[in-house]
Coordinates of C-alpha atoms and ligand atoms in Angstrom, one line a residue:
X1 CA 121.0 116.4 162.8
X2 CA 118.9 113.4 163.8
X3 CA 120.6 109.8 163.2
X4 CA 117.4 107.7 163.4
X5 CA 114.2 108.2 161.8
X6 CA 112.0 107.0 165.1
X7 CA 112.8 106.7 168.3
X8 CA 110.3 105.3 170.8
X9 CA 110.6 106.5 174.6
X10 CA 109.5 104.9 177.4
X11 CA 109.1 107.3 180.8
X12 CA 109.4 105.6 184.0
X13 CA 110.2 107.4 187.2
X14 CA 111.6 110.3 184.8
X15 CA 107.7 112.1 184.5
X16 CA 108.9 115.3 183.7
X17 CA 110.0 117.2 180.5
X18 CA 112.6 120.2 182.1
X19 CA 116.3 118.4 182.2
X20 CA 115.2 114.9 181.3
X21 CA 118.5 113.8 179.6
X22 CA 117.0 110.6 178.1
X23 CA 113.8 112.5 176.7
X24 CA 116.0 115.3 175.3
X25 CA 118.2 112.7 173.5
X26 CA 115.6 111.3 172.0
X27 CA 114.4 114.2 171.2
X28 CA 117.2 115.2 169.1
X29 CA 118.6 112.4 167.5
X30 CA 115.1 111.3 165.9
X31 CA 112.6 112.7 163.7
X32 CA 109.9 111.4 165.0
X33 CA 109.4 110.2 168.7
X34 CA 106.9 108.3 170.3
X35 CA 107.0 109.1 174.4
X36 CA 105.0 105.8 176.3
X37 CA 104.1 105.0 179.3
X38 CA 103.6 101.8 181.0
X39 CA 101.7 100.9 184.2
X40 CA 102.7 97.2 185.6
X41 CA 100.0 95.7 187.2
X42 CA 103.0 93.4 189.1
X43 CA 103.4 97.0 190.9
X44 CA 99.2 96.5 191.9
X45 CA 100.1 92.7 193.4
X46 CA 98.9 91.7 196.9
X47 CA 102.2 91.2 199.4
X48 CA 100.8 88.1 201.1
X49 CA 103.5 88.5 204.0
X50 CA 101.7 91.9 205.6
X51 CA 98.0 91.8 203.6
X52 CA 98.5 94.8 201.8
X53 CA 98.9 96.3 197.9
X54 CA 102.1 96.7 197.0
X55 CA 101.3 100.1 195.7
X56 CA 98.8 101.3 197.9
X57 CA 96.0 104.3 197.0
X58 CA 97.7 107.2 198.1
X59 CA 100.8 106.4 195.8
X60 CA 98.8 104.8 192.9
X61 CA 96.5 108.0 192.9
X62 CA 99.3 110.4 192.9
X63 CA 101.6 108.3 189.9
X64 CA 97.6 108.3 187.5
X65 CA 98.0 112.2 188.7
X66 CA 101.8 112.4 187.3
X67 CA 101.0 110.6 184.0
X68 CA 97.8 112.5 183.4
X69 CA 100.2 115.6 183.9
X70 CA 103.1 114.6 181.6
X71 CA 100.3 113.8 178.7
X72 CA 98.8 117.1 179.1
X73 CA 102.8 118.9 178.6
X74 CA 103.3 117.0 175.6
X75 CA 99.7 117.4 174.0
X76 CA 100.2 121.0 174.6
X77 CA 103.5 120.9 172.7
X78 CA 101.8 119.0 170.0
X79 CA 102.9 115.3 170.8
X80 CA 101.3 113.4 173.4
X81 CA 102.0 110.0 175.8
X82 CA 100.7 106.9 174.7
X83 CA 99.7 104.9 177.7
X84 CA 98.9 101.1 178.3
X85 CA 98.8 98.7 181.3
X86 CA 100.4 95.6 180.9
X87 CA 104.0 94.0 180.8
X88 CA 106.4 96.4 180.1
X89 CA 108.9 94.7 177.8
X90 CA 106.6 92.9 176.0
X91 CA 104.2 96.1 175.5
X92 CA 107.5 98.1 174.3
X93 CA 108.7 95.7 172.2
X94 CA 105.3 95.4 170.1
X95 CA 104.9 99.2 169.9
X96 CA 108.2 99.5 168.9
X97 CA 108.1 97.2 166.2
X98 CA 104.7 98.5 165.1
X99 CA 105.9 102.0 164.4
X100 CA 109.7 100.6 163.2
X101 CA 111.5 102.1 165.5
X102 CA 115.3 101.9 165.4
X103 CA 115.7 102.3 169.1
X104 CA 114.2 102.9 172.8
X105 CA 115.4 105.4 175.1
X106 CA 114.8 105.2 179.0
X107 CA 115.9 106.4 181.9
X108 CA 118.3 103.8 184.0
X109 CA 116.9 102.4 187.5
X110 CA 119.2 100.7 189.7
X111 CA 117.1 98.5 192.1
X112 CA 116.5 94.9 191.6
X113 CA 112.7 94.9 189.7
X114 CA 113.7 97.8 187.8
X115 CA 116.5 96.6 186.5
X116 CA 114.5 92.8 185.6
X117 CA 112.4 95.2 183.7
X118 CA 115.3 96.2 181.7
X119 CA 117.3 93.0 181.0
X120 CA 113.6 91.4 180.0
X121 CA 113.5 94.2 176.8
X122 CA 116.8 93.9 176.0
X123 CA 116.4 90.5 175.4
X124 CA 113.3 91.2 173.6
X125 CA 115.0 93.7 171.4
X126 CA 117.5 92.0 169.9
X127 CA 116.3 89.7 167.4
X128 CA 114.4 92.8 166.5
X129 CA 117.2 94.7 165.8
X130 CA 116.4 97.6 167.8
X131 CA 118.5 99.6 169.6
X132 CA 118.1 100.4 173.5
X133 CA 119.8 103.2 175.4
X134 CA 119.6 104.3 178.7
X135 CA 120.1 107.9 180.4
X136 CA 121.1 108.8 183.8
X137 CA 118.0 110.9 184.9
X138 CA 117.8 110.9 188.9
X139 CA 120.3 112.4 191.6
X140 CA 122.2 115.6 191.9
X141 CA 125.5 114.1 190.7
X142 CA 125.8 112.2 187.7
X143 CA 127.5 108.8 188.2
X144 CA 129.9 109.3 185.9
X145 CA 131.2 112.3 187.8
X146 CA 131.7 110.3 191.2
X147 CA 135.4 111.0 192.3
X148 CA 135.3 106.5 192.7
X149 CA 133.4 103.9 191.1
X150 CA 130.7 102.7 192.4
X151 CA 132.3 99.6 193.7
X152 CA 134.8 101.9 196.1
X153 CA 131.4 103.6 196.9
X154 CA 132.6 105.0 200.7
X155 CA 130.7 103.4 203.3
X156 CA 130.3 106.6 205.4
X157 CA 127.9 109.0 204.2
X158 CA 130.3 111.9 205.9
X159 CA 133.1 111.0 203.2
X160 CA 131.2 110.2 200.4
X161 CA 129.4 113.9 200.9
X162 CA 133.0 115.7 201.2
X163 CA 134.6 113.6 198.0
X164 CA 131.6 114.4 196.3
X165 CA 131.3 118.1 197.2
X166 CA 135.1 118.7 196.6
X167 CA 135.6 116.6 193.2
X168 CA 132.1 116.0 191.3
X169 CA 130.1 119.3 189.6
X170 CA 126.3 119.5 189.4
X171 CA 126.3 119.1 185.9
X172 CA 123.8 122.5 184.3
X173 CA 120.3 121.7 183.1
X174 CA 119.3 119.7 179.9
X175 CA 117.3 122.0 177.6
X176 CA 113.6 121.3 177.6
X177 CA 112.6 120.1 174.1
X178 CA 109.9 122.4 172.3
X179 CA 109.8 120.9 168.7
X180 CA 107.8 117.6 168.9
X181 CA 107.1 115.2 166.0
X182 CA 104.6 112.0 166.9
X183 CA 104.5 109.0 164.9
X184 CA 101.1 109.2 163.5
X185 CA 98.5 105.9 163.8
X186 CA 99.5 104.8 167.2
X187 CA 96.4 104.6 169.1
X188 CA 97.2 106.9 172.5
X189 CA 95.2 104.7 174.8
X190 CA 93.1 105.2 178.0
X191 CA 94.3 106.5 181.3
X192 CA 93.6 103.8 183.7
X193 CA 91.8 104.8 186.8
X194 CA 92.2 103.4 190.4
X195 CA 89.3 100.9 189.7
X196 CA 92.0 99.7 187.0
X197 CA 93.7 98.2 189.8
X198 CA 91.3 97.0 192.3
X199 CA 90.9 99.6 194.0
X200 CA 87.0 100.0 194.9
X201 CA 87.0 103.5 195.6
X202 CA 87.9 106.9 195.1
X203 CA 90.7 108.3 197.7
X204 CA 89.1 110.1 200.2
X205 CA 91.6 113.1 201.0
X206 CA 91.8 114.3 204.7
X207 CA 92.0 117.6 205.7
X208 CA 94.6 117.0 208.5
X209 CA 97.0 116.4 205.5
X210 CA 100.5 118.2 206.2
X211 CA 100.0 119.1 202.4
X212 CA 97.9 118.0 199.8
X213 CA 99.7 115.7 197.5
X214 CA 99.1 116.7 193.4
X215 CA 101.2 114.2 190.8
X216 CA 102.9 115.9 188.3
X217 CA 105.3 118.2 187.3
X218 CA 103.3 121.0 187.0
X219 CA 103.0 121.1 190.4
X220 CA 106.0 119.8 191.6
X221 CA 107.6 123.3 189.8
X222 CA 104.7 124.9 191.6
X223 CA 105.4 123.7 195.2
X224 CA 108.9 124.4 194.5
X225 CA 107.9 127.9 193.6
X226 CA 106.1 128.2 197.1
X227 CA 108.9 126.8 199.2
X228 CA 111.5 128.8 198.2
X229 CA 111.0 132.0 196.3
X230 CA 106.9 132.7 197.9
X231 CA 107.1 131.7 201.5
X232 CA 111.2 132.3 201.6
X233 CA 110.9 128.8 204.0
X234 CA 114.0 127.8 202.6
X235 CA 115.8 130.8 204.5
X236 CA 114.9 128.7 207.7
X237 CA 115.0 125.1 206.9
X238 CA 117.4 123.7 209.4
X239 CA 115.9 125.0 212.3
X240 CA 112.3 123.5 211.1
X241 CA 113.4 120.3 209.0
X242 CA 112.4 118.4 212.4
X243 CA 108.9 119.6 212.8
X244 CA 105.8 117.3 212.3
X245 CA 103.0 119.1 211.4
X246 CA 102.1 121.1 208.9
X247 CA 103.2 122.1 205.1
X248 CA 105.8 124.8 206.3
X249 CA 108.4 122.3 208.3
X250 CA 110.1 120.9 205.6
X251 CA 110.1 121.1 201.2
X252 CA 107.7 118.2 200.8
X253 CA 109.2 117.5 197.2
X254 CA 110.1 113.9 198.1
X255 CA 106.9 112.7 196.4
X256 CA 108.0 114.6 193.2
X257 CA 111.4 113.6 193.5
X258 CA 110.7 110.0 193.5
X259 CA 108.3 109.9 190.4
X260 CA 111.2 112.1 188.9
X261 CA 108.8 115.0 188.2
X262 CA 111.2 117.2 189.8
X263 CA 114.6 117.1 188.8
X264 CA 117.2 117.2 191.7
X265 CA 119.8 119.5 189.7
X266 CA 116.5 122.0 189.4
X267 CA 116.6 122.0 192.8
X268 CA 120.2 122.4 193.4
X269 CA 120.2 125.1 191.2
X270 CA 117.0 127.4 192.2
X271 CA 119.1 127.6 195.2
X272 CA 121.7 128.6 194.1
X273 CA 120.1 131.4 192.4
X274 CA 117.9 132.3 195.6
X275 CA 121.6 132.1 197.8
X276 CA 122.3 135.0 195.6
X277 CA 119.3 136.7 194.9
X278 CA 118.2 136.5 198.9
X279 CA 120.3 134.6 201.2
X280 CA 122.8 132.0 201.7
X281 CA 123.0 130.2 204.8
X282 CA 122.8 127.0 206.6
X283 CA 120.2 126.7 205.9
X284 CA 120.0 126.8 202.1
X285 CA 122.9 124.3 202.3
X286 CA 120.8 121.8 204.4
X287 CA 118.7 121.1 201.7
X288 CA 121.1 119.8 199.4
X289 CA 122.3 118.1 202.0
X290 CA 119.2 116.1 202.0
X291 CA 119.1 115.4 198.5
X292 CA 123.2 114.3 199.0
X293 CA 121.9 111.5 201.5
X294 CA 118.9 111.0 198.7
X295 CA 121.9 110.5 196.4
X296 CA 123.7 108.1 198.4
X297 CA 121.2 105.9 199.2
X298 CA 121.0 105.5 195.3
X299 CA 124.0 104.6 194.7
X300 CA 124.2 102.3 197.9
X301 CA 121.8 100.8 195.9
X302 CA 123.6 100.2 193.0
X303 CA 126.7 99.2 194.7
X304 CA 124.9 96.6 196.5
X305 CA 122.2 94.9 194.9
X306 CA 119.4 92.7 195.9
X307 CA 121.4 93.0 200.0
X308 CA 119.1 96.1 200.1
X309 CA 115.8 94.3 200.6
X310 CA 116.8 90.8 202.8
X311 CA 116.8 90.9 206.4
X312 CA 120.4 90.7 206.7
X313 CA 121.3 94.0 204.6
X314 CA 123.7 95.8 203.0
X315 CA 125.8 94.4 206.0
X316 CA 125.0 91.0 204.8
X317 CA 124.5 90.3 209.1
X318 CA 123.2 86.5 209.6
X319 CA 123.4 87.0 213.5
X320 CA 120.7 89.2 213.7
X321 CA 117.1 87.3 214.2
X322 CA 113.9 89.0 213.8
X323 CA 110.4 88.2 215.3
X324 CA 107.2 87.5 212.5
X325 CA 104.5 88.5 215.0
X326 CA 101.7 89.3 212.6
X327 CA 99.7 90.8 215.5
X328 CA 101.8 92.7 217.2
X329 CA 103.0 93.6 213.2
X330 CA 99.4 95.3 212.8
X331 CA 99.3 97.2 216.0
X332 CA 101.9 99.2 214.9
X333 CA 100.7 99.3 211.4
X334 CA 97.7 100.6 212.7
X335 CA 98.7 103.1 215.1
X336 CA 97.4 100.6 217.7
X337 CA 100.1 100.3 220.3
X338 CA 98.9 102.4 223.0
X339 CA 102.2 104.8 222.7
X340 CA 100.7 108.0 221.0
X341 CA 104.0 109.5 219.7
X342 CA 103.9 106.0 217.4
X343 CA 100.2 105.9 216.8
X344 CA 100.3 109.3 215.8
X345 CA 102.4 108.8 213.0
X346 CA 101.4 105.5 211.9
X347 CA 97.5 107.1 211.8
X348 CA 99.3 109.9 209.2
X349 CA 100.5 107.4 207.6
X350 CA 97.4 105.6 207.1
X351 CA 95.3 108.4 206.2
X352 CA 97.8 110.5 204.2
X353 CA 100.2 108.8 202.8
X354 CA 102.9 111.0 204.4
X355 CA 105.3 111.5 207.5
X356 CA 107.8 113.4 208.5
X357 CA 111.6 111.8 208.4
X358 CA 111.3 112.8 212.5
X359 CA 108.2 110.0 212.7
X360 CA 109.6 107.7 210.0
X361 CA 113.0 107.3 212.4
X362 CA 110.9 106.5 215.4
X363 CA 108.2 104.4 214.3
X364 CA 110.9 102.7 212.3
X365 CA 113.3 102.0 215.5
X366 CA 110.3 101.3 217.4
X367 CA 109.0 98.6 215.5
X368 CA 112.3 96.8 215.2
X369 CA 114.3 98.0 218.4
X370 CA 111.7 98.0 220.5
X371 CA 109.7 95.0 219.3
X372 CA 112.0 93.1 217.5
X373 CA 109.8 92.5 214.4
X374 CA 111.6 91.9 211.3
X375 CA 112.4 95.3 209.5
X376 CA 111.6 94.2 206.1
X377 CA 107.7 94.3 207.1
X378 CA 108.4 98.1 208.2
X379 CA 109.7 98.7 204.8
X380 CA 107.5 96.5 203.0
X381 CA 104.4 98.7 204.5
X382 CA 106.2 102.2 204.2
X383 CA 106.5 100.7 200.5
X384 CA 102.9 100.3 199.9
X385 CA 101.6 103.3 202.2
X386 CA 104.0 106.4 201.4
X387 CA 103.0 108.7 198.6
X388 CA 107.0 109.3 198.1
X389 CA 108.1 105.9 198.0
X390 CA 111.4 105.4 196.5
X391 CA 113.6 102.0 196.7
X392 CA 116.6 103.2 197.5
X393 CA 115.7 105.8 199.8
X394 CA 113.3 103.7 201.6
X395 CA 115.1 100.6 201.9
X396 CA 118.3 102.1 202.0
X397 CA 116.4 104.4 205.4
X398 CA 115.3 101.0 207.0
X399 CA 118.4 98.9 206.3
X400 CA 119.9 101.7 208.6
X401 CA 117.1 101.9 211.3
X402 CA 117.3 98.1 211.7
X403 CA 121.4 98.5 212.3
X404 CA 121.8 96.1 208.9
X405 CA 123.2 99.4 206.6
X406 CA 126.6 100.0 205.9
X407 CA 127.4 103.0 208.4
X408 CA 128.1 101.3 211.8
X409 CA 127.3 105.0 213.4
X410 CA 123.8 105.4 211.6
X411 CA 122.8 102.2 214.2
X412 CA 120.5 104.3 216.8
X413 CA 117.9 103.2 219.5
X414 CA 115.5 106.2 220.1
X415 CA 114.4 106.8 223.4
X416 CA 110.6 106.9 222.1
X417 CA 109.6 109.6 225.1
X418 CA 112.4 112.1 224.9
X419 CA 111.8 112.2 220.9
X420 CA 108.2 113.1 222.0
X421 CA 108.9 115.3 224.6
X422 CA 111.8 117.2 222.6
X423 CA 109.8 117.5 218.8
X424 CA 106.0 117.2 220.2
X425 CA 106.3 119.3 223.3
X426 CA 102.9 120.5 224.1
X427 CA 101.6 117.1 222.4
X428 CA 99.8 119.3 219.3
X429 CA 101.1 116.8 216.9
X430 CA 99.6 114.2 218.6
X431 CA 96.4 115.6 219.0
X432 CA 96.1 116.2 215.5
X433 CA 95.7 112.5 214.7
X434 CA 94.6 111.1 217.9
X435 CA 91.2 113.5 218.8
X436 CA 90.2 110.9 221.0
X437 CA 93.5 112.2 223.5
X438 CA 92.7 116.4 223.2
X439 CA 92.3 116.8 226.9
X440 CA 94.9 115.0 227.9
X441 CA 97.4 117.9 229.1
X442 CA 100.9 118.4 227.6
X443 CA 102.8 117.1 230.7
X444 CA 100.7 113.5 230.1
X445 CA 100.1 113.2 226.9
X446 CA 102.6 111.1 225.9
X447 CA 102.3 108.5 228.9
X448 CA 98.4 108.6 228.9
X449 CA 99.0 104.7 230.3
X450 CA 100.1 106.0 233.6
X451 CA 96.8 107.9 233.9
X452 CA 94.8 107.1 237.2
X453 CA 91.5 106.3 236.7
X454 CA 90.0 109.7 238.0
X455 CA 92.7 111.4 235.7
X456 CA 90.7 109.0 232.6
X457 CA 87.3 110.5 233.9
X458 CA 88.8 114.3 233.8
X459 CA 90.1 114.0 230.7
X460 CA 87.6 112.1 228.5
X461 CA 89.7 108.9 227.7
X462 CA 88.7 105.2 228.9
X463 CA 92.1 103.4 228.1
X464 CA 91.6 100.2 226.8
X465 CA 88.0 101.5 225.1
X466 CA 89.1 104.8 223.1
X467 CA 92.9 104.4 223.2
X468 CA 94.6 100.8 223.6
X469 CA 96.5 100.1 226.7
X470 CA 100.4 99.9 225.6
X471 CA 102.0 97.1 224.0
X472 CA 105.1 98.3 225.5
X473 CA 105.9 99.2 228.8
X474 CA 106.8 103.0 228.6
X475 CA 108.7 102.9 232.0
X476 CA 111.9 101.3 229.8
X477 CA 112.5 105.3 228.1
X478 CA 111.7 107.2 231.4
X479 CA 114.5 104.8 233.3
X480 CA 117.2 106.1 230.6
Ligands
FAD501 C1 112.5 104.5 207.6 C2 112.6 105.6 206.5 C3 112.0 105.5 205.3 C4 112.1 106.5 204.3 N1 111.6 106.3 203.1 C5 111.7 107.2 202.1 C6 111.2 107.1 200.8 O1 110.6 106.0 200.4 N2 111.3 108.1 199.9 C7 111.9 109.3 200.2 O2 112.0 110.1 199.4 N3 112.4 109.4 201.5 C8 112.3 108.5 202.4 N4 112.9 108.7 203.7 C9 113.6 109.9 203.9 C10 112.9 111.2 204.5 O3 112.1 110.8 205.6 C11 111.9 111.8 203.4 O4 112.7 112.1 202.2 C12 111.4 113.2 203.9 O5 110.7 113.0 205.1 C13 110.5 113.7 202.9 O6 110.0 115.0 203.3 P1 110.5 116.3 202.6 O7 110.5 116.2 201.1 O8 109.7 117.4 203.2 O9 112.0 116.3 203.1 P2 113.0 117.5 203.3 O10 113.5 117.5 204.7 O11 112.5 118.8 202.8 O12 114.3 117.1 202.4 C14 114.5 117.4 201.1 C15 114.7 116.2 200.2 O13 115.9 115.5 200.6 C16 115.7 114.1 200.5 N5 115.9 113.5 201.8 C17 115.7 114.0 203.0 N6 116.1 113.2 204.0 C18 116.4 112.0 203.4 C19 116.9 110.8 203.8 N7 117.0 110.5 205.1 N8 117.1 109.8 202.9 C20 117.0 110.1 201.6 N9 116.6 111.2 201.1 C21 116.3 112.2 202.0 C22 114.3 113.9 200.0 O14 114.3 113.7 198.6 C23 113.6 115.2 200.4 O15 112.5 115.5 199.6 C24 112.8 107.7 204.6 C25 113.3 107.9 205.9 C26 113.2 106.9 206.9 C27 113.8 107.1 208.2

């Protein structure tokens, strides 16, 4: 039986309708509910510190493409998603009082600007009288079911995974709701396009893409569908996870998963089901795995506030000084710096909105192992540039590539040639996104500074002219 008349709510990284615990809520305990989406232009802003869009195309693109998808799921149900760009609390707020509702239902976020957002409507809400409730929408275990609070969080991933696989359950999936009733009268509102914010022109996708990117849950379920039960790639995940090009490597659902159009628990328990419809091995298991450290980072997160995003860290470390070379900043941002393994992956980056956790650990220690630059541009660009971007798992990834995390064990320097040499043998991943090295042989390409100048003529490079000399002396890795 409902208990209020309206309920409005407001979809944030939650786009999807199957096991949406906040939706489903709502769902039930109003007769009518009005499902809204907000875009905040502060998410648009220029970060003055690096030059570029907070959220860049690639990401902006994909989150119009998860929107347009959620309002086409609930038209077809009979409701639909009223969308508006603005300020989120004060845009909620009006609408809410507009159609008298007696409370909002959200998702809950954990990071710093998230959780501003939150505090601001709250505030807002009160003198109104309306009611606000959040739901726990986004990892595989529900907080409530942590074997600790948050506060006694284990600093280890190793023994956060085993209390969490020996006392917590995956809790089953939340029921999609099928009955829908809209307020009538609101005005739905325009999708905004990327001209909407400032971006000139339409992305251009490139066909060298390791897959191509579609918001939304439809097909989130879809490439979910491919993974596992179509291509059976799960059966072999562990042996591929550290592979670079391609779609086949790895899932490729962190995009979905951070925009919330796939629910983690879905995840967990297709596989389950394909472990005993087809096979259960290592691994199967690796993949939850994965979405255990995707956990963990989130409630890192949580336990440790604004520490995730300063240059000292979650480790709070003072001693630690980092370099603000701006140039130096943009040849790696660029895939500039005349090492190819780097500048492969940083030109994915660029044109994709993608890479590989393999690339994203060595560009990442490169940058601030090998040229001291302060980590918080790394993360600040990854921010704007990846099409999967998620706080906690991004920050929370960089906090412990820059040695400032919580894990003293997760504090690695990567020897930037034997990574090549061991996941780009033959240099085909490098090739892919530097053409301008393709008859360079395998035993070279990834040292193409120590080519001789006859060597240059044989193989169709002019360092310096179509590929940059090094900014780092490659003769450090081969020493080790
Ligand atoms: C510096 C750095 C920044 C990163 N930033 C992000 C980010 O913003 N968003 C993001 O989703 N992942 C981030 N990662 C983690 C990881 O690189 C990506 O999740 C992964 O490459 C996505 O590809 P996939 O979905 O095919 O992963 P798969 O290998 O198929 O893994 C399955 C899922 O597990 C989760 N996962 C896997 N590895 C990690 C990890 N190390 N940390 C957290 N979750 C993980 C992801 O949700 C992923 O989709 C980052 C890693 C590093 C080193």
């Amino acid at each position: 039986m409902p208990t209020h008349n309206r309920i409005l709510y407001w979809f944030r990284n939650d786009l999807r309708l199957h096991d949406n615990a906040g939706f489903a809520a709502a769902c039930e305990d109003a007769t009518q509910v009005l499902p809204v989406y907000v875009f905040d232009p502060r998410q648009f802003r220029e970060l003055a510190a690096i030059g570029v869009k907070k959220t860049g195309i690639f990401r902006t693109n994909f989150l119009i493409e998860c929107v347009a998808d959620l309002r086409a799921s609930l038209r077809a149900r009979g409701a639909d998603l009223i969308i508006r760009v603005g300020e989120p609390s004060q845009i909620l707020a009006d609408l809410a009082e507009t159609i008298d509702a007696q409370a909002i239902y959200a998702s809950k976020e954990v990071t710093s600007e998230e959780t501003d957002v939150e505090s601001a409507l709250s505030k807002r809400l009160k003198p109104l009288n309306i009611d606000i409730e959040f739901f726990w929408t986004s990892t595989l275990y529900h907080v409530r079911d942590l074997p600790f609070g948050v506060a006694k969080l284990p600093d280890i991933f190793t023994q956060f995974r085993n209390r969490v696989e020996k006392y917590a359950p995956v809790r089953e999936l939340v029921p999609t709701p099928d009955a829908l009733q809209l307020p009538d009268d609101v005005d739905s509102g325009d999708m905004p396009t990327l001209s909407t914010f400032g971006f000139d022109n339409a992305l251009k996708s490139d066909v060298r893409a390791a897959v191509p990117f579609k918001g939304g849950e439809t097909a989130a379920v879809a490439r979910l569908e491919r993974y596992l039960w179509e291509k059976d790639l799960i059966r072999t995940y562990k042996d591929t996870r550290n592979g670079m090009l391609g779609e086949d490597y790895s899932s490729k659902f962190s995009a979905w998963l951070a925009h919330g159009c796939l629910s983690p628990r879905f995840v967990f328990h297709e596989v389950k089901r394909y472990e005993q419809e087809r096979i259960a091995n290592d691994s199967t298991y690796w993949l939850i795995f994965e979405l255990i450290w995707r956990d963990f980072f989130r409630f890192v997160a949580l336990k440790f506030g604004t520490r995730l995003f300063k240059p000292s860290g979650i480790k709070h470390d003072l001693q630690k000084h980092w370099r603000r070379d701006f140039d130096l900043f943009q040849r790696w941002a660029e895939g500039e710096t005349g090492i190819p393994f780097i500048d492969a992956n940083m030109r994915e980056l660029n044109h994709t909105g993608f890479m590989s956790n393999r690339g994203r650990q060595n560009v990442g220690s490169f940058l601030v192992k090998d040229l001291g630059i302060d980590w918080t541009w790394g993360a600040a660009y990854f921010e704007s540039l990846l099409v999967d971007y998620d706080p906690c798992s991004n920050w929370g990834n960089w906090n412990y590539v820059a040695g400032v995390g919580n894990d003293p064990r997760e504090d690695r320097y990567f020897n930037i040639l034997t990574q090549a040499s061991r996941y780009d043998e033959r240099g085909d991943y490098v090739k892919h996104w530097l053409p301008e090295l393709a008859n360079v042989p395998a035993d070279k390409i990834q040292v193409v500074s120590t080519l001789t100048r006859q060597q240059q003529t044989d193989y169709d490079v002019a360092l310096g002219e179509d590929y940059p000399m090094p900014i780092v002396n490659p003769a450090k890795w081969m020493k080790k």
